mmCIF file of C-alpha atoms in Angstrom:
data_model
loop_
_atom_site.group_PDB
_atom_site.id
_atom_site.type_symbol
_atom_site.label_atom_id
_atom_site.label_comp_id
_atom_site.label_asym_id
_atom_site.label_seq_id
_atom_site.Cartn_x
_atom_site.Cartn_y
_atom_site.Cartn_z
ATOM 1 C CA ASN A 16 102.756 164.880 125.801
ATOM 2 C CA LEU A 17 105.678 165.026 123.376
ATOM 3 C CA ALA A 18 107.978 163.442 125.949
ATOM 4 C CA LEU A 19 105.494 160.605 126.505
ATOM 5 C CA ALA A 20 105.039 160.152 122.749
ATOM 6 C CA LYS A 21 108.788 159.844 122.320
ATOM 7 C CA LEU A 22 108.922 157.073 124.927
ATOM 8 C CA SER A 23 106.269 155.073 123.068
ATOM 9 C CA ILE A 24 107.994 155.201 119.665
ATOM 10 C CA HIS A 25 110.305 152.389 118.586
ATOM 11 C CA ASP A 26 112.434 152.238 115.435
ATOM 12 C CA ALA A 27 110.983 155.413 113.965
ATOM 13 C CA PRO A 28 113.963 157.767 113.540
ATOM 14 C CA ARG A 29 112.116 160.336 111.406
ATOM 15 C CA THR A 30 109.268 160.664 113.895
ATOM 16 C CA THR A 31 111.744 160.842 116.768
ATOM 17 C CA LYS A 32 113.550 163.715 115.050
ATOM 18 C CA LEU A 33 110.276 165.580 114.583
ATOM 19 C CA ILE A 34 109.401 165.141 118.258
ATOM 20 C CA ASP A 35 112.875 166.294 119.304
ATOM 21 C CA ALA A 36 112.481 169.424 117.173
ATOM 22 C CA ALA A 37 109.102 170.129 118.763
ATOM 23 C CA LEU A 38 110.575 169.671 122.254
ATOM 24 C CA VAL A 39 113.386 172.117 121.447
ATOM 25 C CA ALA A 40 110.849 174.622 120.117
ATOM 26 C CA GLY A 41 108.799 174.235 123.295
ATOM 27 C CA ARG A 42 111.818 174.887 125.503
ATOM 28 C CA ARG A 43 112.746 177.936 123.441
ATOM 29 C CA GLY A 44 109.188 179.202 123.740
ATOM 30 C CA ALA A 45 109.320 178.792 127.514
ATOM 31 C CA ASP A 46 112.631 180.671 127.632
ATOM 32 C CA LEU A 47 111.209 183.461 125.477
ATOM 33 C CA THR A 48 108.152 183.737 127.731
ATOM 34 C CA THR A 49 110.394 183.970 130.803
ATOM 35 C CA LYS A 50 112.390 186.801 129.230
ATOM 36 C CA LEU A 51 109.251 188.681 128.190
ATOM 37 C CA LEU A 52 107.847 188.341 131.703
ATOM 38 C CA ALA A 53 111.112 189.694 133.073
ATOM 39 C CA PHE A 54 110.968 192.679 130.746
ATOM 40 C CA SER A 55 107.332 193.410 131.627
ATOM 41 C CA ARG A 56 108.203 192.987 135.333
ATOM 42 C CA GLN A 57 105.621 190.260 135.861
ATOM 43 C CA GLN A 58 107.924 187.422 136.868
ATOM 44 C CA THR A 59 107.886 186.161 140.437
ATOM 45 C CA LEU A 60 110.976 187.145 142.418
ATOM 46 C CA ASN A 61 112.054 185.563 145.691
ATOM 47 C CA PRO A 62 114.546 187.939 147.315
ATOM 48 C CA ARG A 63 116.877 186.466 149.900
ATOM 49 C CA ARG A 64 119.858 187.891 151.732
ATOM 50 C CA LEU A 65 122.888 187.325 149.509
ATOM 51 C CA ASP A 66 126.579 187.833 150.238
ATOM 52 C CA LEU A 67 127.549 189.572 146.994
ATOM 53 C CA ASN A 68 131.289 189.086 147.484
ATOM 54 C CA ALA A 69 130.893 185.322 147.854
ATOM 55 C CA TRP A 70 128.382 185.215 144.991
ATOM 56 C CA LEU A 71 130.760 187.144 142.737
ATOM 57 C CA MET A 72 133.712 184.853 143.368
ATOM 58 C CA GLY A 73 131.611 181.739 142.848
ATOM 59 C CA GLU A 74 129.978 182.862 139.615
ATOM 60 C CA THR A 75 133.107 184.284 137.998
ATOM 61 C CA GLY A 76 134.947 181.085 138.886
ATOM 62 C CA VAL A 77 132.384 179.052 136.959
ATOM 63 C CA LEU A 78 132.349 181.470 134.009
ATOM 64 C CA ALA A 79 136.145 181.511 133.767
ATOM 65 C CA ARG A 80 136.115 177.796 132.966
ATOM 66 C CA THR A 81 133.596 178.184 130.131
ATOM 67 C CA LEU A 82 134.476 181.424 128.316
ATOM 68 C CA GLY A 83 137.441 180.160 126.306
ATOM 69 C CA GLU A 84 141.190 180.661 126.345
ATOM 70 C CA ASN A 85 141.181 184.031 124.564
ATOM 71 C CA LEU A 86 138.943 185.665 127.184
ATOM 72 C CA GLU A 87 139.915 186.622 130.715
ATOM 73 C CA ILE A 88 137.381 187.312 133.448
ATOM 74 C CA LEU A 89 138.400 189.309 136.507
ATOM 75 C CA ALA A 90 136.479 189.569 139.779
ATOM 76 C CA ARG A 91 136.565 192.769 141.822
ATOM 77 C CA PRO A 92 134.807 192.200 145.174
ATOM 78 C CA CYS A 93 133.939 195.004 147.556
ATOM 79 C CA ASP A 94 136.561 195.775 150.201
ATOM 80 C CA GLU A 95 133.929 195.373 152.905
ATOM 81 C CA ALA A 96 131.036 193.024 153.621
ATOM 82 C CA LEU A 97 128.303 193.577 151.049
ATOM 83 C CA ASP A 98 124.903 191.935 151.459
ATOM 84 C CA ALA A 99 121.834 192.507 149.339
ATOM 85 C CA LEU A 100 118.298 191.168 149.386
ATOM 86 C CA VAL A 101 117.842 189.940 145.856
ATOM 87 C CA ASP A 102 116.572 186.998 143.813
ATOM 88 C CA GLU A 103 119.843 185.132 143.352
ATOM 89 C CA SER A 104 118.834 183.076 140.308
ATOM 90 C CA SER A 105 117.609 186.184 138.461
ATOM 91 C CA LEU A 106 120.789 188.076 139.321
ATOM 92 C CA THR A 107 122.890 185.147 138.107
ATOM 93 C CA SER A 108 120.883 184.994 134.883
ATOM 94 C CA ALA A 109 121.408 188.739 134.382
ATOM 95 C CA LEU A 110 125.157 188.329 134.901
ATOM 96 C CA LEU A 111 125.271 185.502 132.375
ATOM 97 C CA ASN A 112 123.459 187.628 129.790
ATOM 98 C CA LEU A 113 125.896 190.494 130.282
ATOM 99 C CA VAL A 114 128.953 188.258 130.091
ATOM 100 C CA LEU A 115 127.693 186.588 126.901
ATOM 101 C CA ASN A 116 127.084 190.014 125.348
ATOM 102 C CA ALA A 117 130.605 191.031 126.339
ATOM 103 C CA ARG A 118 132.021 187.879 124.747
ATOM 104 C CA THR A 119 130.199 188.674 121.505
ATOM 105 C CA ALA A 120 131.727 192.166 121.519
ATOM 106 C CA MET A 121 135.238 190.671 121.752
ATOM 107 C CA PRO A 122 135.541 188.073 118.955
ATOM 108 C CA ASP A 123 139.340 188.326 119.066
ATOM 109 C CA GLY A 124 139.547 188.047 122.838
ATOM 110 C CA GLY A 125 139.756 190.512 125.689
ATOM 111 C CA THR A 126 139.020 191.047 129.350
ATOM 112 C CA ILE A 127 135.721 191.066 131.242
ATOM 113 C CA THR A 128 135.754 192.636 134.695
ATOM 114 C CA VAL A 129 132.880 191.963 137.090
ATOM 115 C CA SER A 130 132.748 194.049 140.250
ATOM 116 C CA VAL A 131 130.396 194.685 143.151
ATOM 117 C CA GLY A 132 130.273 197.691 145.442
ATOM 118 C CA ARG A 133 128.182 200.338 147.131
ATOM 119 C CA ARG A 134 126.573 203.310 145.405
ATOM 120 C CA LEU A 135 125.119 206.379 147.109
ATOM 121 C CA LEU A 136 122.561 208.251 145.003
ATOM 122 C CA GLY A 137 121.707 211.846 145.762
ATOM 123 C CA PRO A 138 118.493 213.737 144.942
ATOM 124 C CA SER A 139 120.090 215.266 141.840
ATOM 125 C CA ASP A 140 121.214 211.993 140.237
ATOM 126 C CA ASP A 141 119.397 211.567 136.933
ATOM 127 C CA ASN A 142 118.397 207.911 137.030
ATOM 128 C CA ALA A 143 114.740 207.894 138.170
ATOM 129 C CA LEU A 144 115.624 206.240 141.493
ATOM 130 C CA PRO A 145 115.007 207.649 144.981
ATOM 131 C CA ALA A 146 118.058 208.976 146.763
ATOM 132 C CA GLY A 147 119.701 206.452 149.079
ATOM 133 C CA ASP A 148 122.110 203.547 149.363
ATOM 134 C CA TYR A 149 122.281 200.950 146.604
ATOM 135 C CA VAL A 150 124.486 198.048 145.653
ATOM 136 C CA GLU A 151 126.074 197.954 142.222
ATOM 137 C CA VAL A 152 126.999 194.988 140.068
ATOM 138 C CA SER A 153 128.989 196.055 137.023
ATOM 139 C CA VAL A 154 130.322 194.211 133.984
ATOM 140 C CA THR A 155 133.027 195.918 131.907
ATOM 141 C CA ASP A 156 134.495 194.594 128.668
ATOM 142 C CA THR A 157 137.303 195.695 126.385
ATOM 143 C CA GLY A 158 135.238 195.106 123.248
ATOM 144 C CA LYS A 159 134.279 197.219 120.276
ATOM 145 C CA GLY A 160 131.707 199.304 122.180
ATOM 146 C CA MET A 161 128.381 200.702 120.994
ATOM 147 C CA THR A 162 127.494 203.610 118.775
ATOM 148 C CA ALA A 163 125.135 206.262 120.181
ATOM 149 C CA GLU A 164 122.310 204.856 118.038
ATOM 150 C CA VAL A 165 122.760 201.318 119.340
ATOM 151 C CA LEU A 166 123.128 202.586 122.909
ATOM 152 C CA ASN A 167 119.812 204.435 122.694
ATOM 153 C CA ARG A 168 118.030 201.238 121.617
ATOM 154 C CA ALA A 169 119.878 198.788 123.855
ATOM 155 C CA PHE A 170 116.878 197.998 126.083
ATOM 156 C CA GLU A 171 114.323 197.623 123.274
ATOM 157 C CA PRO A 172 112.781 194.136 123.106
ATOM 158 C CA PHE A 173 114.039 192.132 120.105
ATOM 159 C CA PHE A 174 116.592 194.781 119.112
ATOM 160 C CA THR A 175 119.938 193.139 118.367
ATOM 161 C CA THR A 176 123.050 193.822 116.330
ATOM 162 C CA LYS A 177 123.794 190.112 116.061
ATOM 163 C CA GLU A 178 123.246 188.122 112.889
ATOM 164 C CA VAL A 179 119.950 186.312 112.370
ATOM 165 C CA GLY A 180 119.820 183.248 114.585
ATOM 166 C CA GLN A 181 122.597 184.478 116.871
ATOM 167 C CA GLY A 182 120.445 186.222 119.459
ATOM 168 C CA SER A 183 116.855 187.085 120.397
ATOM 169 C CA GLY A 184 117.479 190.708 121.355
ATOM 170 C CA LEU A 185 115.981 190.065 124.794
ATOM 171 C CA GLY A 186 119.131 189.776 126.907
ATOM 172 C CA LEU A 187 119.545 193.406 127.949
ATOM 173 C CA CYS A 188 115.831 194.103 128.244
ATOM 174 C CA MET A 189 115.519 191.078 130.556
ATOM 175 C CA VAL A 190 118.316 192.496 132.717
ATOM 176 C CA TYR A 191 116.553 195.864 132.751
ATOM 177 C CA GLY A 192 113.189 194.341 133.651
ATOM 178 C CA PHE A 193 114.696 192.354 136.514
ATOM 179 C CA ALA A 194 116.475 195.426 137.898
ATOM 180 C CA ARG A 195 113.389 197.639 137.673
ATOM 181 C CA GLN A 196 111.179 195.002 139.263
ATOM 182 C CA SER A 197 113.712 194.705 142.068
ATOM 183 C CA GLY A 198 113.513 198.449 142.736
ATOM 184 C CA GLY A 199 116.687 199.381 140.873
ATOM 185 C CA THR A 200 117.790 200.195 137.350
ATOM 186 C CA VAL A 201 120.482 199.569 134.756
ATOM 187 C CA GLU A 202 123.038 202.023 133.356
ATOM 188 C CA ILE A 203 125.174 201.554 130.250
ATOM 189 C CA GLU A 204 128.331 203.448 129.389
ATOM 190 C CA SER A 205 129.845 202.696 125.992
ATOM 191 C CA ALA A 206 131.576 204.223 122.976
ATOM 192 C CA PRO A 207 133.032 202.759 119.779
ATOM 193 C CA GLY A 208 136.491 201.355 120.428
ATOM 194 C CA LYS A 209 136.275 201.976 124.178
ATOM 195 C CA GLY A 210 134.375 198.951 125.423
ATOM 196 C CA THR A 211 131.171 198.804 127.430
ATOM 197 C CA THR A 212 130.247 198.970 131.103
ATOM 198 C CA VAL A 213 126.820 197.837 132.291
ATOM 199 C CA ARG A 214 125.870 198.647 135.895
ATOM 200 C CA ILE A 215 122.980 197.005 137.701
ATOM 201 C CA LEU A 216 121.805 199.112 140.640
ATOM 202 C CA LEU A 217 119.803 197.327 143.318
ATOM 203 C CA PRO A 218 118.431 198.610 146.627
ATOM 204 C CA THR A 219 120.103 197.419 149.789
ATOM 205 C CA THR A 220 116.727 196.451 151.239
ATOM 206 C CA PRO A 221 113.687 195.036 149.433
ATOM 207 C CA ALA A 222 110.263 196.604 149.297
ATOM 208 C CA GLU A 223 108.849 193.568 151.102
ATOM 209 C CA ASP A 224 109.960 191.218 153.829
ATOM 210 C CA GLU A 225 113.077 189.125 153.135
ATOM 211 C CA ALA A 226 111.128 185.873 153.221
ATOM 212 C CA GLY A 227 108.355 187.097 150.928
ATOM 213 C CA SER A 228 108.148 186.984 147.169
ATOM 214 C CA THR A 229 107.690 189.876 144.779
ATOM 215 C CA ASP A 230 105.170 189.323 141.997
ATOM 216 C CA GLY A 231 104.914 192.167 139.484
ATOM 217 C CA MET A 232 106.520 194.736 141.804
ATOM 218 C CA ALA A 233 107.346 197.925 139.907
#
């Protein structure tokens, strides 16, 4: 309705500005809803077979052109073929969130390394996942790192260390929700002055058929 109203207005700059502001607010509300659905694991996922090595090289190539001159992004593909059944757009969105967080942690520049590989979990691994084969997508930065207090709250909705207006605090919890809904999890390793590594673990096979969608899967 706002878009149609804008088309019908002529020579009314103040009204146009008000409509534009409302449209921006609507888009932000839609984005917020998407992130909350991801965190609550109620978004609809459409897993498809994805060549993670090819995906990695494509995505890091795009990001390298947009991060800025003082940041370097390195891609570390697996040394063997690595396919996963995953919702590609959600995985790409998760990667973008992690890379943006890494950029924030390195205001004076640094290096972001994105890698993919295999991960074998045993029965004794303390990560609430069944033992078996998983794929791992990791993002490592050379930034300032997190304190233990921040690390313990990293996945809380709306928790952020950024200044007001600089972030919603939903980036990491969206990544976590996507991973859990996909049958995996997220691990964070960080310490002050030692950078941060975030690992997304995903199963090598989905809970449902490759062509099916996953709606609210835990």
